[in-house]
Coordinates of C-alpha atoms in Angstrom, one line a residue:
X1 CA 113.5 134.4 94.0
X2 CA 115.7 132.0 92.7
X3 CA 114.8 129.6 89.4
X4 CA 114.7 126.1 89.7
X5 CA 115.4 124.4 86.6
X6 CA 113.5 120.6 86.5
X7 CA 115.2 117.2 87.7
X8 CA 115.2 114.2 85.4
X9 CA 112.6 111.9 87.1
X10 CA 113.9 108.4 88.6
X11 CA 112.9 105.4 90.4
X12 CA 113.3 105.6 94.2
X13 CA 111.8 103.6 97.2
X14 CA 109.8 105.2 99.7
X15 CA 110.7 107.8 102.3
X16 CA 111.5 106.3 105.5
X17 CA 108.9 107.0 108.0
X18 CA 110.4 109.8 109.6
X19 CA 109.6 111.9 106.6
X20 CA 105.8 110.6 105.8
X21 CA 105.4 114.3 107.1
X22 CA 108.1 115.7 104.2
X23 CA 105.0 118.2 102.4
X24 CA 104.2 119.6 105.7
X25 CA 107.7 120.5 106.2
X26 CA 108.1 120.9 102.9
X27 CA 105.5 123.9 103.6
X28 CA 107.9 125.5 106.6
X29 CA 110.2 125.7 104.6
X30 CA 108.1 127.8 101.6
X31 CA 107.1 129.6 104.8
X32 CA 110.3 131.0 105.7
X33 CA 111.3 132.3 102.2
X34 CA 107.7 133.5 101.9
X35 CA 108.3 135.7 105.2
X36 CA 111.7 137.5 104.0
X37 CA 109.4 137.9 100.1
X38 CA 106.7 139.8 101.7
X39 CA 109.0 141.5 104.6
X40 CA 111.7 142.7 101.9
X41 CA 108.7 144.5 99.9
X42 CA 106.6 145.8 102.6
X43 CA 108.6 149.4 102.7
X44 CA 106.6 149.9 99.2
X45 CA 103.9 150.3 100.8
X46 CA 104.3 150.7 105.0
X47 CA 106.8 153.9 104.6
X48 CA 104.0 156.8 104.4
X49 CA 102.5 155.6 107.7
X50 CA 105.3 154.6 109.0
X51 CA 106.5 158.0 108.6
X52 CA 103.3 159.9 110.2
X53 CA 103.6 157.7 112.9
X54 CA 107.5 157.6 114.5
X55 CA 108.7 161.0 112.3
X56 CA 112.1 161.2 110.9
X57 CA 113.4 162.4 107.3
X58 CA 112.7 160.7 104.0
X59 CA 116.0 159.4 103.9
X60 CA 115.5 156.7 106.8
X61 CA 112.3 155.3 104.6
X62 CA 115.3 154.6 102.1
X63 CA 117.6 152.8 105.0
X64 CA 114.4 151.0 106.3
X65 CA 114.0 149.1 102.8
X66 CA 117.7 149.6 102.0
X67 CA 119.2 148.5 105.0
X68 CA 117.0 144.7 105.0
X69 CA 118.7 144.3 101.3
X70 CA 122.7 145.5 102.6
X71 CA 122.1 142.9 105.5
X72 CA 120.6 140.4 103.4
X73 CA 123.1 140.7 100.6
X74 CA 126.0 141.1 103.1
X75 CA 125.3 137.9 105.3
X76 CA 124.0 135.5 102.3
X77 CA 128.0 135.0 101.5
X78 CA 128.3 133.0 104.5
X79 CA 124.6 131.9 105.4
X80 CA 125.1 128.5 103.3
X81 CA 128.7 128.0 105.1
X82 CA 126.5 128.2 108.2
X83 CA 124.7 125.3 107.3
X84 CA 127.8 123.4 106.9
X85 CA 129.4 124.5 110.4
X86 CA 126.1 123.5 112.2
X87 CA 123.4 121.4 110.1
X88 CA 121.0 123.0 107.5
X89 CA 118.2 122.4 110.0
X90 CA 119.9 124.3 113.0
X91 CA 121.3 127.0 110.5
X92 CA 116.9 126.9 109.5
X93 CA 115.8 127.3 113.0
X94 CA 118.5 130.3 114.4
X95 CA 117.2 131.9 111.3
X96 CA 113.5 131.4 111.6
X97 CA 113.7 132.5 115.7
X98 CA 116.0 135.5 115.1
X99 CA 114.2 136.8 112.2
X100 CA 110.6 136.3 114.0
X101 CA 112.1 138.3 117.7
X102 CA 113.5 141.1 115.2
X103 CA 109.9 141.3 113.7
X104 CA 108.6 142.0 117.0
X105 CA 111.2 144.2 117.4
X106 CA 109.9 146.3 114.5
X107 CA 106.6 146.0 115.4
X108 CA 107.5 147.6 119.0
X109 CA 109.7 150.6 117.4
X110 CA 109.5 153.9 119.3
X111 CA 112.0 155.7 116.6
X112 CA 113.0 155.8 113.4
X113 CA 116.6 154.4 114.2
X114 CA 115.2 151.8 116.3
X115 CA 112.9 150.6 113.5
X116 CA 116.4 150.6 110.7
X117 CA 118.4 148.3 113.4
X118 CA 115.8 146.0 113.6
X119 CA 115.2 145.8 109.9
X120 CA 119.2 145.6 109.3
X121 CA 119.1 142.8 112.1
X122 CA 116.0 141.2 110.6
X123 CA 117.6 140.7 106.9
X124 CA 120.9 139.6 109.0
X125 CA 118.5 136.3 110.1
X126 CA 116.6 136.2 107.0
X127 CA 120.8 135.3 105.6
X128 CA 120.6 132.8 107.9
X129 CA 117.5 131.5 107.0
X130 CA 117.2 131.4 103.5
X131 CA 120.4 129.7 102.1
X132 CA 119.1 126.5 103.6
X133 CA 116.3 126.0 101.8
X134 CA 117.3 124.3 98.5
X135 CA 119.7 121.3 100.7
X136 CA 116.6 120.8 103.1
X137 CA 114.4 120.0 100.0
X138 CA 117.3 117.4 98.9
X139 CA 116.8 116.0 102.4
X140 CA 113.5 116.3 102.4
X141 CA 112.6 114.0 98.9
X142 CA 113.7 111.2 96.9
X143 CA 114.8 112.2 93.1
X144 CA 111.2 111.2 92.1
X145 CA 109.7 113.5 94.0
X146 CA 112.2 116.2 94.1
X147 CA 111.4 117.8 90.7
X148 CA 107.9 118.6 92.0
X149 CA 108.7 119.7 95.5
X150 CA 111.1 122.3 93.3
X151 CA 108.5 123.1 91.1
X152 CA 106.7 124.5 93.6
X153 CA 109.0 127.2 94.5
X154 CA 108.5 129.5 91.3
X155 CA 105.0 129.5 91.6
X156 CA 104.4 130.3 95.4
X157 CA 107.4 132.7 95.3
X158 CA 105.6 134.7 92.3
X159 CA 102.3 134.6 93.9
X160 CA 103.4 135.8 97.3
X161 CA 105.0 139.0 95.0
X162 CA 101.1 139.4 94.0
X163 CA 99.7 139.2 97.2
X164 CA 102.2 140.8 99.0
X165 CA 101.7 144.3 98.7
X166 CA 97.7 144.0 98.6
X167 CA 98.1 141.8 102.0
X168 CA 100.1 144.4 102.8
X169 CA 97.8 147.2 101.9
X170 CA 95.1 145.9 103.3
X171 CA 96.3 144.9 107.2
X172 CA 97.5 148.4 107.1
X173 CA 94.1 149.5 106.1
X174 CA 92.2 147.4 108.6
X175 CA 94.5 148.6 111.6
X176 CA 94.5 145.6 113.7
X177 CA 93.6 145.8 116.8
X178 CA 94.7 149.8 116.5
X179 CA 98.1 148.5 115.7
X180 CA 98.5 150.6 112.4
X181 CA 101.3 150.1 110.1
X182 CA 103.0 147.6 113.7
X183 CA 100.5 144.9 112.0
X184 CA 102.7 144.0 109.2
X185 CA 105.6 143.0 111.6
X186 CA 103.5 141.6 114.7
X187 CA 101.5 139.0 111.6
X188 CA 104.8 137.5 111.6
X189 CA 104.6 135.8 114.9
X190 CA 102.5 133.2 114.6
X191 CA 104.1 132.7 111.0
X192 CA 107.3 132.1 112.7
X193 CA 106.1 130.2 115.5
X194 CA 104.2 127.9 113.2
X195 CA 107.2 128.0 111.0
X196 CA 109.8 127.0 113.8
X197 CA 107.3 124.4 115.4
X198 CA 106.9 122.2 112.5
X199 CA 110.5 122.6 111.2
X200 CA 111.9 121.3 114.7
X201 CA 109.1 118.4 114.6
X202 CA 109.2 117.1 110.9
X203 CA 112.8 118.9 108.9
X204 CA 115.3 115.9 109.1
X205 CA 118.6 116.6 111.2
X206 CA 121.8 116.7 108.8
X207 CA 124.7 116.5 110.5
X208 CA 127.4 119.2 109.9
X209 CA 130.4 118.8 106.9
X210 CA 133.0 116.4 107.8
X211 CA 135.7 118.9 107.1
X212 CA 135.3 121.9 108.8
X213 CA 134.2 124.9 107.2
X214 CA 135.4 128.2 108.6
X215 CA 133.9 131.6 108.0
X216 CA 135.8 134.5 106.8
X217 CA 135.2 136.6 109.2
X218 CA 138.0 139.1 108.0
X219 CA 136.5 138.5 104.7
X220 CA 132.6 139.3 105.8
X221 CA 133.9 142.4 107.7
X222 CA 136.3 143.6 104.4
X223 CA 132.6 143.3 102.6
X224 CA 130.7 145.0 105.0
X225 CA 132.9 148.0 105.0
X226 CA 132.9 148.1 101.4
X227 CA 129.1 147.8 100.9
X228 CA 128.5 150.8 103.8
X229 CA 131.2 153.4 101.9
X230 CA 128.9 152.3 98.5
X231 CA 125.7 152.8 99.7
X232 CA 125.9 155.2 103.2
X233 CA 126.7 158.5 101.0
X234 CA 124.3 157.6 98.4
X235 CA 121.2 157.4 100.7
X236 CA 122.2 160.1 103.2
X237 CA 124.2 162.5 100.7
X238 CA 121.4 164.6 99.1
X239 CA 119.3 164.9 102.5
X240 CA 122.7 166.2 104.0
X241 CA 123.9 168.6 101.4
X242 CA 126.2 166.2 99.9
X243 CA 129.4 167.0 102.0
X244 CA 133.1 166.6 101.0
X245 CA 133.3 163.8 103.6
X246 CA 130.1 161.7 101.6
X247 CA 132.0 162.3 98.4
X248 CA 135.5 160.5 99.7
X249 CA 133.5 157.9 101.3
X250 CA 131.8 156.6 97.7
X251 CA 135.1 156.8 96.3
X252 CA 136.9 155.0 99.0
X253 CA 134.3 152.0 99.0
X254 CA 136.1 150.6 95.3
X255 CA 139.7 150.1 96.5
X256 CA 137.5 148.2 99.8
X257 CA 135.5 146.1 97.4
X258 CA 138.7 145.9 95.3
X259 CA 140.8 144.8 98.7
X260 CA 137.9 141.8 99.2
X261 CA 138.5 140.4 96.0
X262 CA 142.2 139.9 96.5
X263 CA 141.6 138.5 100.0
X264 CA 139.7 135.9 98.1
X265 CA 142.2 134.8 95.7
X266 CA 144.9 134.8 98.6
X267 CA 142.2 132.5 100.8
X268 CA 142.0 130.3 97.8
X269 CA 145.2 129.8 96.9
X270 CA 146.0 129.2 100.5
X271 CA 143.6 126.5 100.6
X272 CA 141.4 128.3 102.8
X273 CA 137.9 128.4 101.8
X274 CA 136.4 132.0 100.4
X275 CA 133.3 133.4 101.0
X276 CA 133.3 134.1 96.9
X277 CA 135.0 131.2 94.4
X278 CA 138.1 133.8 92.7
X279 CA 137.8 131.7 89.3
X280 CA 134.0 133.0 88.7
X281 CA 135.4 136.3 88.9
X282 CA 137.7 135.7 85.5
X283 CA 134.2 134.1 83.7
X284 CA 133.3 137.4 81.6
X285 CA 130.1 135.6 80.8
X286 CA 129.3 134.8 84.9
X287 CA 130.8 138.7 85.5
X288 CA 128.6 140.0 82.8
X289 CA 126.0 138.1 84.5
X290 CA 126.1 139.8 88.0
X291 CA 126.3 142.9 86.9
X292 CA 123.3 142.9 84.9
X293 CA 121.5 141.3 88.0
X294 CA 122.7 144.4 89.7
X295 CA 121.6 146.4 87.8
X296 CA 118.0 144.7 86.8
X297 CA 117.1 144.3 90.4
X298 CA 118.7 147.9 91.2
X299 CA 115.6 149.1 88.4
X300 CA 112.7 147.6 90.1
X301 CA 113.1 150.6 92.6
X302 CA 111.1 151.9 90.2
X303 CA 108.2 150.2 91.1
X304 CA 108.7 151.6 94.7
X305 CA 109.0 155.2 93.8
X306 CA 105.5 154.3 92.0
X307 CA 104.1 153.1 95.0
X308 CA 105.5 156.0 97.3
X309 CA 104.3 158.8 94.5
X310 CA 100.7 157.3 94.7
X311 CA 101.1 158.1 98.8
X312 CA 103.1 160.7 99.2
X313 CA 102.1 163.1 96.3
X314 CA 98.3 161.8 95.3
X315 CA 97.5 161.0 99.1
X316 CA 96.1 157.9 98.2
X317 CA 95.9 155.0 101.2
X318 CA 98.0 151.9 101.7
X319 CA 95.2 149.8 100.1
X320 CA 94.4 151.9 97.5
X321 CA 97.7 152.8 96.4
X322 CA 98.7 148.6 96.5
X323 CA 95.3 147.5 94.1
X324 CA 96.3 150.3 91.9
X325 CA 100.1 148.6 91.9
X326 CA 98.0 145.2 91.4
X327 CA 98.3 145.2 87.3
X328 CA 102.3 145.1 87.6
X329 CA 102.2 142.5 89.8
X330 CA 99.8 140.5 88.2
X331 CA 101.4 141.4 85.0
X332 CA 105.0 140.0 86.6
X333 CA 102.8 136.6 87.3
X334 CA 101.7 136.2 83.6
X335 CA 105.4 137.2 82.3
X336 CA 107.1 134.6 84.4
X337 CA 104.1 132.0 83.2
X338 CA 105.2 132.5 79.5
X339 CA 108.8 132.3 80.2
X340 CA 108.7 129.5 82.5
X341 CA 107.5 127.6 79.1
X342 CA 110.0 128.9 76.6
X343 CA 113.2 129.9 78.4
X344 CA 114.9 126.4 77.4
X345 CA 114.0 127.3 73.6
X346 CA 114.4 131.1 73.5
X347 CA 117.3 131.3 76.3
X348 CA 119.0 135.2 75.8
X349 CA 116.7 136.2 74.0
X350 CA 113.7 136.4 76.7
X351 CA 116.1 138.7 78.8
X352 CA 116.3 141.3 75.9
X353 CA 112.1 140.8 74.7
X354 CA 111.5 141.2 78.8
X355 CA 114.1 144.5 79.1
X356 CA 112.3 146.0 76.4
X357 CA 108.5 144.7 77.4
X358 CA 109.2 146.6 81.0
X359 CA 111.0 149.7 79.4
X360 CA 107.9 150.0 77.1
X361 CA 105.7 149.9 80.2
X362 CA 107.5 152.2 82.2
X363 CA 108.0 155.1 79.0
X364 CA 104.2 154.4 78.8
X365 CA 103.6 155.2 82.3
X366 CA 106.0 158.6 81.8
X367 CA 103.6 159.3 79.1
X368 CA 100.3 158.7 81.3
X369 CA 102.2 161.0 83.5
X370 CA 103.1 163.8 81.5
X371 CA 100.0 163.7 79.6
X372 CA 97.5 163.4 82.9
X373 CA 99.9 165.7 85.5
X374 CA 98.4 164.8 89.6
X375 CA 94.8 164.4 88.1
X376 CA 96.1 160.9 87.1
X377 CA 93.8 157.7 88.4
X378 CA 94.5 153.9 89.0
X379 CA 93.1 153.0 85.4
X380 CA 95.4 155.8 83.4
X381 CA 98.3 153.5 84.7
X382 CA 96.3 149.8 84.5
X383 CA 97.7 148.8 80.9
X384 CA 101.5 150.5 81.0
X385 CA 102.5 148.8 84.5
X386 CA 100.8 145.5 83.3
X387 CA 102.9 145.8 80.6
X388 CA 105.9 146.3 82.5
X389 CA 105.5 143.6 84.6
X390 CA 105.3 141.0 81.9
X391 CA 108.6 142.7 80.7
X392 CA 109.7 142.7 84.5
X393 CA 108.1 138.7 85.4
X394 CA 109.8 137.8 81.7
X395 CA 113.5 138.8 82.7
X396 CA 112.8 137.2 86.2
X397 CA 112.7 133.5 85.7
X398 CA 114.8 132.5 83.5
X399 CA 118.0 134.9 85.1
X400 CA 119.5 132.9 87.0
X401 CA 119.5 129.6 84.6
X402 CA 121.3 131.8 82.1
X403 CA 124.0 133.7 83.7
X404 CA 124.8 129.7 86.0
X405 CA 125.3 128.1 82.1
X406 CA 128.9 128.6 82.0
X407 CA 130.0 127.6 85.7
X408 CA 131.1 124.2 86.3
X409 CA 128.6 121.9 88.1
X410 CA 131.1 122.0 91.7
X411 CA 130.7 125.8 91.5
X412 CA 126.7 126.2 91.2
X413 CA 126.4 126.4 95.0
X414 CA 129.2 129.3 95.6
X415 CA 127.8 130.9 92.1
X416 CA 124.4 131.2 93.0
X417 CA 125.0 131.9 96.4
X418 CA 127.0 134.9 95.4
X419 CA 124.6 135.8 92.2
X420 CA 121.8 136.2 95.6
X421 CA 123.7 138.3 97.5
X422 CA 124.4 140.8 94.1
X423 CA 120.9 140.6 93.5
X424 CA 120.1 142.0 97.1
X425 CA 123.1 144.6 96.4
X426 CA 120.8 145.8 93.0
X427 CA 118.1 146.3 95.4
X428 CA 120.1 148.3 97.9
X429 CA 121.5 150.3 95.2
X430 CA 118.2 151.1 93.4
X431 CA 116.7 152.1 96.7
X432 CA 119.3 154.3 97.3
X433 CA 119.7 155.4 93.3
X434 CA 116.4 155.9 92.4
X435 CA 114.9 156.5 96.0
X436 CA 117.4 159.7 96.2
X437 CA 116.3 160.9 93.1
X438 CA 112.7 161.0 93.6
X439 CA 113.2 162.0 97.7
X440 CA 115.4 164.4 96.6
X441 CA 112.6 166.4 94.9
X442 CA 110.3 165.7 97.6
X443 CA 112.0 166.4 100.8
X444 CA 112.2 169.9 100.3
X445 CA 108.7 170.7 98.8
X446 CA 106.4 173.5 100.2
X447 CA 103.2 170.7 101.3
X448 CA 101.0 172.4 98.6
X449 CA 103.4 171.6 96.1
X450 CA 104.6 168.0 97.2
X451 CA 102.4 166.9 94.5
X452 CA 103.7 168.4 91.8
X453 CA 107.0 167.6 93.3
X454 CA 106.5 164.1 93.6
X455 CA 105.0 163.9 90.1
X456 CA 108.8 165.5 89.0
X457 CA 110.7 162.9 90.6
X458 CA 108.6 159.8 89.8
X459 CA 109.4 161.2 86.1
X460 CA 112.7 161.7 86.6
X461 CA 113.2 158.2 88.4
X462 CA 111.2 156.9 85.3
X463 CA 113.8 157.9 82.8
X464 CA 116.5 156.8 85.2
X465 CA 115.2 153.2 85.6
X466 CA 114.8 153.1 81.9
X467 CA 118.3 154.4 81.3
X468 CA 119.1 151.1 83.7
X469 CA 117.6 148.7 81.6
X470 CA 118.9 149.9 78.8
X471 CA 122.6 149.1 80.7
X472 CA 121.0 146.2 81.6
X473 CA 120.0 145.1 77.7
X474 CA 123.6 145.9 76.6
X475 CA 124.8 144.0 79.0
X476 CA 122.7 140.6 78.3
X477 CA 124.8 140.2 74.7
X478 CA 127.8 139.4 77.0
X479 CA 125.4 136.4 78.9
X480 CA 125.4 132.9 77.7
X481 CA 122.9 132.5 75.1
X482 CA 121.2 129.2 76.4
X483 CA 119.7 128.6 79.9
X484 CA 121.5 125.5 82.1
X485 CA 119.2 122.8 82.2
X486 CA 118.6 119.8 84.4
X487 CA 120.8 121.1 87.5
X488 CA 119.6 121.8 91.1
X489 CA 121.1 124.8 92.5

């Protein structure tokens, strides 16, 4: 979710008549980053069934959540050039079609490994799709009406996090038609069909950049390679045995990453465009910036090894185990509420009250945890995750306004662009972190004591994520100390 800081208001005419219909495809285009919200969290709660159903080890749950994120995160560097080569609204609709096929793809999976592609092929369409969004809303709306149209974004976006997992939960519960946990990639059919219908009837056509744009494909591949040495080894490493050849691999993936950066520079100075602006990279407050988005979003795999202890160890249903989640997630609504209102006033300083709101929350759920052992129950965990989530929904909003308040106003597209795709890096990397500790435990375990097992590594993951945000909260002293106001990004 990215923020939105408000628009000074101004005095337009009215739209021309072929955008009278501008809400309605207003609301296709909520739909699509809706769709990649819920479909990048449903592993949190799918992966148990999923499991029981097509087999496999506990390390491709990981690369079914983890590999979404690397494809997402990979791909978003050159989504938005995509909209220049072809139009925003064809970049939209290649998006929205390849992202609803690769749904049914999932939903059709016969294996393990059949099920990962699709999801690495489903967050390569979600790149696609989402970058378009904010330039379609500038097509979309006068000034006047821009701000609101904006507006709207925060609040769907957080109450789609709500809902998501309890949605979730519950068409897994209901079995649809005997579909099981298929349902929660088959509902996004007629979500994408609707979706592509009214965005080919009502989104305006924008015709592509006068100067031509060309994608680094060297670049995107330099990237890719990187990004599999970092996270490959990490995910498959402990179910494996950690072999010499996983160790060389996680060390060979920083001269890669290291190689990217200087292909940048050499496409910049060459008057090429990069996939990355070079210059961001010497802004210690924009650096400092990424990497505590890395590592923030790398922490909320926390909240995922919650969600797979509840099923794994305690045996509790999808449902279940998502309304006993519901107090972080409604705790992340209220949080982003409150700093929605004050991040203009209280700028840095939210990040560090939110960092130490969630670690409070999760050493309170450690405690329920140690104090309670597997006889705990939803309501021992109610008040620490709620807390949490405040801390979690209090760091959320007002992230990227901060860390974009020291880069030029020509650099807020590539900036945020590139914050997105480190942000969906964090994930990967917390899913493989933090998913690898807690699997790590588990995989092994006798059955009659996976419980106590996954009780040990939802601890141990507990501290972990903590120790994060605490990186994290160190970090944030190296971040501008007031948000960026009045820009669209």
């Amino acid at each position: 979710m990215t923020a939105v800081a408000v628009l000074p208001r101004t005095e337009t005419a009215a739209a021309p008549p072929r955008l009278r219909k501008r809400w309605l495809a207003f609301a296709a285009v909520m739909t699509a980053a809706v769709m990649d919200l819920l479909d990048s969290t449903v592993m949190n709660v799918a992966a148990p069934a999923i499991r029981g159903d097509l087999g496999g080890s506990y390390a491709s749950l990981q690369w079914m959540a983890a590999g979404y994120t690397m494809a997402l995160a990979v791909l978003l560097l050159v989504g938005g050039r995509l909209g220049d080569l072809v139009g925003r609204k064809r970049a939209l609709l290649i998006g929205v079609a390849g992202f609803t096929v690769t749904s049914l793809l999932c939903g059709l999976a016969v294996s393990p490994e059949m099920l990962i592609g699709s999801r690495v092929a489903q967050g390569a369409f979600a790149a696609v799709m989402l970058p378009q969004g904010f330039g379609l809303v500038r097509d979309l709306f006068e000034p006047d009406e821009r701000a609101k149209a904006f507006g709207f974004f925060g609040p769907i976006m957080g109450l789609a996090a709500v809902l998501g997992p309890i949605i979730g939960g519950s068409v897994l519960d209901a079995n649809l038609l005997g579909t099981g946990w298929r349902a929660i990639f088959l509902i996004n059919l007629p979500i994408g069909l609707f979706t592509f219908v009214v965005a080919a009837k009502h989104l305006p056509n924008t015709k592509p950049a006068e100067r031509r744009v060309s994608l680094d494909v060297p670049g995107l591949l330099i990237a890719s390679a990187g990004l599999f040495a970092l996270v490959y080894p990490l995910v498959q490493g402990h179910e494996l045995g950690w072999p010499l050849w996983s160790k060389l691999l996680l060390i060979a993936s920083l001269p890669v990453l290291v190689g990217f950066g200087i292909h940048q520079s050499r496409r910049s100075r060459g008057g090429v465009t990069p996939l990355i602006e070079p210059r961001l990279l010497k802004s210690r407050s924009y650096v400092s910036g990424v990497f505590f988005a890395v590592v923030f979003f790398g922490a909320l795999a926390g909240t995922f090894v919650l969600g797979m202890f509840l099923q794994v160890g305690l045996g509790y249903s999808p449902i279940r185990a998502s309304l006993a989640l519901a107090p972080w997630a409604l705790g992340a609504l209220i949080g982003s509420a409150i700093s929605g209102m004050t991040m203009q006033k209280y700028g840095r300083r939210l990040l560090h009250i939110g960092l130490a709101t969630m670690a409070a929350g999760l050493a309170g759920t450690y405690a329920v945890l140690a104090a309670t052992g597997v006889s705990v129950g939803s309501w021992d965990i109610a008040a620490p995750t709620l807390l949490g989530g405040i801390g979690m929904g209090m760091v959320f909003v007002p992230l990227f306004d901060i860390v974009l308040s020291g880069v030029r106003d020509t650099e807020v597209g590539s900036a945020s662009g590139m914050l997105g795709s480190f942000e969906q890096v964090g994930i990967a990397l917390g899913i493989a972190v933090i998913g690898t500790i807690f699997m790590g435990k588990v995989a092994h375990a006798d059955p009659t004591a996976r419980a106590a097992a996954a009780l040990d590594g939802t601890q141990t993951a507990l501290l972990a994520t903590i120790g994060a945000i605490a990186l994290a909260f160190a970090a944030g002293f190296l971040m501008p100390k007031t948000a960026r106001g009045n820009i669209e990004h």
